[in-house]
Amino acid sequence: MPSVTWGVVQGKKEKLVNRVKICDYLKSLGIIPDELENLELPSTIEVMEERVMFLQKLGLTIDDINEYPLMLGCSMRKNMIPVFSYLEKIGIAKSKLGEFVKKYPQVLHASVVVELMPVVKFLRGLDVEKEDIGYVLMKYPELLGFKLEGTMSTSVAYLVSIGVSPRDIGPMVTQYPYFLGMRVGTMIKPLVDYLVSLGLPIKILARMLEKRVYILGYDLEETVKPNVDCLISFGIRREKLASVIAQYPQIIGLPLKAKMSSQLYFFNLKLKIDPDEFAQVVEKMPQVVSLNQHVIMKSVEFLLGRGIPSGDVAKMVVQCPQLIACRVELMKNSFYFFKSEMGRPIKELIEFPEYFTYSLESRIKPRYQRLQSKGIRCSMNWFLNCSDQRFEERLLGNYIESESSGPSFCIGGKLVLPGSEVVSDEEDESDDEVLYKRTVSL
C-alpha cells in the first residue's frame, strides 16, 4: 500500500512538470516567462493557450504581453471576463479594450466591486457626465488604481479652495483627467504660487484653470520658469507678464524661445518692426507667437494694397495687433463702408486701426447711422470703443467727453479703466471680473 503522503508528492511533481511544459510553450511563442516564476500558473497548457488567444483577440501582441507578462496569471473567468464586461458597461468600446489593457494592464488584477466601481462612483460625484466616463478612463486608465481618499480628493479640494467652481470640476476632469493624479504639495501648489507671484490675481487664475486645466501639466522648473525668463529677455515688461499669461495661458508651455525668435525675425523682415515694437505686439496680443506667418501676411498685404504706406501699416500693427488675425473678407467689407459711406480720410484709419476689429453689421453700421441722424461728427474711437449703454449715454449728452485709452493692467493690482468715474451703476463690476472679460481670451 502506498503511504499517506504519496498522492501529495505525486501532485507536486505533476505541477512542476506542467509548469515546465507551460514555460516551454510560452517560450515557443516568444514570451519570456521569467517574471512568472513566483506566480501560480494554470494546471494545463490548454488553459494558458486559452488566455493567450483571448488576449491576442483583443489586439495584444506578443511584445505587449512581454511588457507585462503577469497578465497571464489572471484567470479568464475570475479576472478578465468580469473586468472587460464592466469596462464595456461604463462606456469603453469593445474595440478599444486591447488598447486599454496596453495602457494599464494592472486593471486585470482589479476587483470590479471593491476597486473599479468606487472610482467610477467618485468620478460621477465630481459631475463627470455618465457618457464621458469611458472617455476619461481611456485617456487616463491609471485612475482606476488610485485610492479615493488620496491624491484625487486632495487635488480637487485644493483647486476648489483657490476659487475654482465645484460645478466646473467635472468638465475639467473630462478635458484633462491627469490633474487628479497630481500631488498638491509638489506639483499643483508650487505652480499656482509662482503664477500668483507674477501678479496674476488668484481669481483670474481660477477662471483660467476652469477653461485650461491642462496648464497644470506644464513643468514648473523645466518649462514655465524658462518661458517667463524668455518673455523678459525679448523685452516683455515684468509688470505685463500677468496680462500676457492671462490672455494666452498656453504661452507658458510652448517651445517659446524658438517661436519668438522666428516671429521676431519675420516681423522685422516683412514689416520693419524692431524688437521693442515686437515686444509691444506680444504684450497686447501674445497669441501672435503661435500665429501662422501666412495668415499674418494676408491682412498686411490687404492694407498695403489699399495704398497705406508700409511704415503706417507697421504702426497700425503695433497699435492693434489684432489686425493680423482678422479675416480679409471682413476687412474688405469694413473698408468699403469706410470709404463709400463714411467718406473719411485714410489718416483716420491709420490712427484708429481697431476699426477693423469691430463687427460691421452689429456695431459700425448701426452706430454710424445713429450719428448721422443726429448730425454728430466725431472720431471713430469715440463712437466705437465703448459699450452700447455708454454709446447711448454719449448720444444723450450735450458734450463730447475726452477720449480715453483702453484698459491697462498693473502688476499685483487692479484693472484701471480710465474714465471709470462716469461708468453707470449698471456697468459697475468687480475689477477681477472686468479684467477677465476685457483681457482674458478663453
XYZ file of C-alpha atoms in Angstrom:
442
model
C 0.000 0.000 0.000
C 1.334 3.454 -0.761
C 1.993 5.873 2.083
C -0.443 8.684 3.006
C 1.907 11.319 1.522
C 2.290 9.581 -1.822
C -0.550 11.499 -3.534
C 0.776 14.838 -2.269
C 4.272 14.173 -3.550
C 2.923 12.955 -6.867
C 0.726 16.079 -7.176
C 3.712 18.381 -6.641
C 5.685 16.523 -9.280
C 2.837 16.824 -11.774
C 2.539 20.560 -11.090
C 6.262 21.014 -11.618
C 6.154 19.067 -14.889
C 3.145 21.090 -16.105
C 4.873 24.324 -15.143
C 7.902 23.395 -17.241
C 5.634 22.492 -20.177
C 3.774 25.816 -19.898
C 7.030 27.789 -19.758
C 8.317 25.935 -22.817
C 5.041 26.707 -24.594
C 5.328 30.413 -23.766
C 8.953 30.486 -24.922
C 7.898 28.911 -28.210
C 5.568 31.891 -28.716
C 8.319 34.370 -27.915
C 7.027 35.173 -24.412
C 9.679 35.457 -21.708
C 8.297 33.630 -18.620
C 10.961 34.765 -16.106
C 8.579 37.098 -14.212
C 6.090 34.261 -13.798
C 8.460 32.274 -11.575
C 6.646 33.081 -8.324
C 3.194 33.190 -9.885
C 0.657 30.393 -9.755
C 0.086 29.166 -13.296
C -2.824 27.123 -14.668
C -2.676 23.351 -14.329
C -2.635 22.654 -18.070
C -1.223 24.102 -21.276
C -4.758 24.284 -22.692
C -5.827 26.853 -20.122
C -2.747 29.004 -20.840
C -3.389 28.716 -24.591
C -6.930 29.985 -23.969
C -5.605 33.026 -22.078
C -3.043 33.902 -24.730
C -5.567 33.552 -27.563
C -8.116 35.658 -25.667
C -5.606 38.494 -25.201
C -4.495 38.286 -28.832
C -8.114 38.544 -29.991
C -8.329 41.818 -28.074
C -5.446 43.126 -30.151
C -2.474 42.494 -27.865
C 0.750 41.313 -29.464
C 3.469 39.110 -28.010
C 5.507 42.269 -27.381
C 2.581 43.743 -25.428
C 2.373 40.614 -23.285
C 6.136 40.725 -22.689
C 5.725 44.303 -21.415
C 3.571 42.919 -18.592
C 3.687 39.089 -18.562
C 1.920 38.998 -15.179
C -1.370 39.360 -17.079
C -1.008 35.667 -17.970
C -1.558 34.866 -14.308
C -5.078 36.294 -14.446
C -7.953 33.838 -14.683
C -10.267 34.393 -17.617
C -13.423 33.682 -15.647
C -12.431 35.296 -12.335
C -10.485 38.302 -13.670
C -10.554 39.054 -17.390
C -14.192 38.500 -18.330
C -15.708 40.359 -15.304
C -13.317 43.324 -15.757
C -13.870 43.619 -19.507
C -17.637 43.305 -19.109
C -17.618 46.177 -16.598
C -15.369 48.351 -18.768
C -17.763 47.887 -21.682
C -20.687 48.724 -19.404
C -19.196 52.101 -18.409
C -18.602 53.150 -21.996
C -15.323 51.721 -23.270
C -15.892 50.236 -26.717
C -15.036 46.570 -27.187
C -12.650 47.524 -29.986
C -10.736 49.706 -27.504
C -10.317 47.112 -24.732
C -6.974 45.893 -26.080
C -5.641 49.455 -26.184
C -6.915 49.997 -22.639
C -5.062 46.918 -21.372
C -1.868 48.039 -23.129
C -2.054 51.339 -21.257
C -2.985 49.855 -17.894
C -2.611 46.043 -17.734
C -2.864 46.106 -13.922
C -6.637 46.531 -14.351
C -6.841 42.771 -14.960
C -5.963 42.146 -11.296
C -8.636 44.542 -10.010
C -11.852 43.620 -8.258
C -14.836 45.155 -10.037
C -16.823 45.709 -6.828
C -14.009 46.683 -4.452
C -11.754 48.764 -6.734
C -13.346 49.751 -10.059
C -16.890 50.672 -9.096
C -15.893 53.091 -6.273
C -13.637 55.064 -8.665
C -16.419 55.386 -11.234
C -18.812 56.469 -8.470
C -16.242 59.082 -7.355
C -15.973 60.480 -10.891
C -19.749 60.709 -11.170
C -19.733 62.544 -7.849
C -17.434 65.155 -9.422
C -20.136 65.760 -12.066
C -18.376 63.882 -14.829
C -21.170 63.007 -17.253
C -22.077 59.327 -17.426
C -21.367 59.199 -21.162
C -17.912 60.733 -20.573
C -16.708 58.151 -18.018
C -15.344 55.811 -20.681
C -13.621 58.712 -22.474
C -11.990 59.898 -19.232
C -10.735 56.435 -18.272
C -9.486 55.787 -21.797
C -7.366 58.930 -21.542
C -6.091 58.139 -18.043
C -6.806 54.494 -17.108
C -4.463 54.696 -14.111
C -7.302 56.461 -12.285
C -8.752 53.013 -11.632
C -5.781 52.244 -9.403
C -5.990 55.369 -7.219
C -7.286 55.437 -3.661
C -10.259 57.760 -3.287
C -9.029 59.369 -0.082
C -5.596 60.091 -1.568
C -4.347 62.310 -4.375
C -7.669 62.577 -6.228
C -9.547 64.072 -3.288
C -6.780 66.446 -2.204
C -6.196 67.868 -5.698
C -9.905 68.624 -6.116
C -10.165 70.129 -2.624
C -7.181 72.421 -3.243
C -8.488 73.715 -6.586
C -11.872 74.500 -5.034
C -10.092 76.282 -2.155
C -8.388 78.734 -4.554
C -11.663 79.642 -6.231
C -12.337 77.016 -8.903
C -16.095 76.462 -9.123
C -17.133 72.968 -7.948
C -19.516 72.870 -10.936
C -16.541 73.097 -13.281
C -14.587 70.189 -11.771
C -16.471 67.630 -13.893
C -15.715 69.338 -17.241
C -12.123 69.862 -16.073
C -11.734 66.123 -15.380
C -13.197 65.330 -18.801
C -10.770 67.726 -20.506
C -7.630 66.798 -18.536
C -8.092 63.961 -16.006
C -4.365 63.829 -15.253
C -4.625 66.570 -12.613
C -6.403 64.050 -10.364
C -3.109 62.183 -10.133
C -1.001 65.273 -9.317
C 0.212 65.857 -5.784
C -0.811 69.233 -4.432
C 2.371 69.919 -2.476
C 4.876 69.052 -5.181
C 3.071 69.897 -8.430
C -0.113 71.972 -8.259
C 0.554 74.441 -5.431
C 4.108 75.413 -6.496
C 2.829 76.310 -9.992
C -0.119 78.275 -8.598
C 2.124 80.146 -6.136
C 4.573 81.030 -8.895
C 1.898 82.397 -11.232
C 0.411 84.451 -8.401
C 3.896 85.807 -7.639
C 3.999 87.171 -11.202
C 0.971 89.327 -10.387
C -1.803 87.091 -11.652
C -4.860 87.532 -9.380
C -5.902 84.241 -7.802
C -9.495 84.682 -9.059
C -8.300 85.065 -12.632
C -6.029 82.040 -12.235
C -9.027 80.025 -11.021
C -11.013 81.061 -14.121
C -8.044 80.106 -16.308
C -7.843 76.655 -14.734
C -11.563 76.092 -15.258
C -11.079 76.519 -19.013
C -7.424 75.497 -19.469
C -6.770 72.993 -16.680
C -4.024 71.350 -18.755
C -1.652 74.180 -17.790
C -1.246 72.271 -14.508
C 0.679 69.739 -16.568
C 3.388 72.239 -17.517
C 6.640 71.520 -15.685
C 7.437 74.486 -13.456
C 11.235 74.234 -13.496
C 11.736 72.812 -16.980
C 9.156 74.818 -18.930
C 7.237 77.565 -17.106
C 10.089 79.460 -15.459
C 12.343 79.312 -18.569
C 9.431 80.612 -20.679
C 8.844 83.536 -18.311
C 12.575 84.333 -18.471
C 12.317 84.101 -22.265
C 9.491 86.650 -22.356
C 11.548 89.064 -20.275
C 14.607 88.549 -22.468
C 12.538 89.515 -25.539
C 11.564 92.798 -23.910
C 8.233 91.952 -22.277
C 7.941 94.174 -19.207
C 7.672 92.377 -15.864
C 4.513 94.294 -14.986
C 2.902 92.962 -18.187
C 3.678 89.275 -17.593
C 0.433 88.609 -15.732
C -1.618 90.196 -18.513
C 0.239 88.189 -21.176
C -0.342 84.891 -19.350
C -3.990 85.745 -18.643
C -4.626 86.417 -22.327
C -2.792 83.334 -23.584
C -2.185 80.740 -20.822
C -0.634 78.271 -23.281
C 2.335 80.601 -23.713
C 3.964 79.233 -20.551
C 4.026 75.720 -22.012
C 5.208 76.342 -25.581
C 8.713 75.868 -27.039
C 8.763 79.633 -26.666
C 12.307 80.686 -27.473
C 12.199 79.132 -30.942
C 8.736 80.538 -31.688
C 9.555 84.072 -30.573
C 12.885 84.095 -32.405
C 11.136 83.049 -35.621
C 8.345 85.610 -35.267
C 10.709 88.456 -34.352
C 12.802 87.768 -37.467
C 9.624 87.632 -39.575
C 8.189 90.885 -38.190
C 11.480 92.657 -38.667
C 11.976 91.352 -42.216
C 8.432 91.847 -43.541
C 7.118 94.781 -41.511
C 10.307 96.503 -40.336
C 9.079 96.172 -36.739
C 12.017 96.390 -34.346
C 12.470 94.247 -31.162
C 10.960 96.875 -28.845
C 7.872 97.202 -31.046
C 7.618 93.411 -31.312
C 7.575 93.249 -27.510
C 4.646 95.700 -27.527
C 2.810 93.486 -30.016
C 3.310 90.410 -27.801
C 2.141 92.320 -24.719
C -1.084 93.311 -26.475
C -1.727 90.003 -28.258
C 0.547 87.175 -27.047
C -1.186 84.711 -29.395
C 0.989 86.255 -32.112
C 3.838 83.923 -31.116
C 1.808 80.996 -32.492
C 0.137 82.748 -35.426
C 0.862 81.346 -38.868
C 3.029 83.745 -40.856
C 0.957 83.165 -43.996
C -2.148 84.333 -42.096
C -0.307 87.443 -40.886
C 0.722 88.413 -44.402
C -2.848 88.201 -45.742
C -4.078 91.151 -43.683
C -0.788 93.038 -44.138
C -0.971 92.675 -47.920
C -4.603 93.817 -47.852
C -3.642 97.047 -46.083
C -0.683 97.654 -48.390
C -2.968 97.063 -51.372
C -5.218 99.888 -50.192
C -2.420 102.398 -50.590
C -1.364 102.538 -46.955
C 2.443 103.017 -46.723
C 4.376 100.121 -45.185
C 5.583 102.311 -42.324
C 1.997 103.167 -41.411
C 0.941 99.521 -41.674
C 3.675 98.669 -39.160
C 2.385 101.386 -36.805
C -1.154 100.044 -37.151
C 0.002 96.509 -36.283
C 1.942 97.710 -33.234
C -1.051 99.734 -32.049
C -3.592 96.981 -32.742
C -2.006 93.531 -33.264
C -5.488 92.001 -33.600
C -5.393 93.345 -37.167
C -3.172 90.491 -38.281
C -5.699 87.925 -37.067
C -8.696 89.487 -38.861
C -10.334 87.743 -41.806
C -9.545 89.600 -45.006
C -13.114 89.126 -46.314
C -14.495 91.042 -43.332
C -11.768 93.682 -43.615
C -12.762 94.281 -47.246
C -16.400 94.896 -46.299
C -15.449 97.243 -43.464
C -13.023 99.159 -45.667
C -15.627 99.547 -48.414
C -18.114 101.004 -45.891
C -15.398 103.302 -44.505
C -14.630 104.712 -47.950
C -18.057 104.747 -49.622
C -20.441 105.505 -46.747
C -18.341 107.267 -44.143
C -16.136 109.028 -46.676
C -13.330 109.565 -44.195
C -9.643 110.029 -44.998
C -7.238 107.068 -44.699
C -5.416 109.001 -41.984
C -8.267 108.256 -39.555
C -7.966 104.540 -40.276
C -4.226 104.663 -39.608
C -4.862 106.476 -36.317
C -7.590 104.008 -35.277
C -6.801 100.568 -36.776
C -9.086 98.991 -34.162
C -11.895 99.892 -36.608
C -11.311 96.574 -38.400
C -11.860 94.565 -35.205
C -15.488 95.698 -34.785
C -18.440 93.988 -36.458
C -19.667 95.961 -39.445
C -23.287 94.827 -39.179
C -23.787 94.822 -35.425
C -21.714 97.838 -34.356
C -20.220 100.059 -37.077
C -23.266 100.494 -39.354
C -25.984 100.982 -36.704
C -23.908 103.389 -34.621
C -22.773 105.409 -37.609
C -26.386 105.712 -38.791
C -27.409 106.970 -35.328
C -24.676 109.616 -35.513
C -25.795 110.677 -38.977
C -29.402 111.037 -37.864
C -28.301 113.363 -35.050
C -25.769 115.249 -37.147
C -22.895 114.364 -34.829
C -19.337 114.415 -36.191
C -16.796 112.600 -34.020
C -13.785 110.293 -34.167
C -14.220 106.565 -34.786
C -12.690 105.854 -31.391
C -15.400 107.895 -29.665
C -18.378 106.058 -31.125
C -16.935 102.547 -31.476
C -14.735 101.993 -28.418
C -17.500 101.802 -25.800
C -20.386 99.625 -24.656
C -23.886 100.018 -26.094
C -25.015 101.659 -22.876
C -22.147 104.148 -22.856
C -22.823 104.958 -26.511
C -26.442 105.813 -25.670
C -25.278 107.970 -22.766
C -22.923 109.830 -25.096
C -25.669 110.450 -27.635
C -27.925 111.905 -24.948
C -25.185 114.146 -23.568
C -24.705 117.747 -24.633
C -20.947 117.307 -24.741
C -18.322 115.018 -26.164
C -16.211 113.680 -23.310
C -12.473 113.430 -23.701
C -11.305 110.247 -25.342
C -9.527 107.716 -23.177
C -7.205 104.841 -23.750
C -8.228 101.244 -23.298
C -7.897 99.255 -20.094
C -4.466 98.756 -18.556
C -3.177 96.110 -16.167
C -0.826 96.821 -13.269
C 1.168 94.027 -11.649
C -0.344 92.870 -8.406
C -3.063 95.493 -8.645
C -6.460 96.016 -10.157
C -7.561 96.765 -13.668
C -7.532 100.513 -14.271
C -10.224 101.785 -16.592
C -9.622 105.444 -17.437
C -12.861 107.374 -17.209
C -14.347 104.778 -14.865
C -15.702 107.544 -12.656
C -18.514 108.105 -15.180
C -19.461 104.452 -15.546
C -23.135 103.957 -14.746
C -24.225 101.746 -11.847
C -25.366 99.017 -14.232
C -21.807 98.671 -15.565
C -20.227 98.513 -12.136
C -18.455 95.170 -11.829
C -15.627 93.805 -9.715
C -12.194 94.640 -11.059
C -11.285 90.976 -11.403
C -14.397 90.318 -13.491
C -13.614 93.286 -15.737
C -10.058 92.005 -16.209
C -11.419 88.599 -17.082
C -13.902 89.922 -19.638
C -11.615 92.514 -21.225
C -8.261 90.788 -21.137
C -8.524 87.003 -20.926
C -9.174 85.185 -24.208
C -10.650 81.906 -23.011
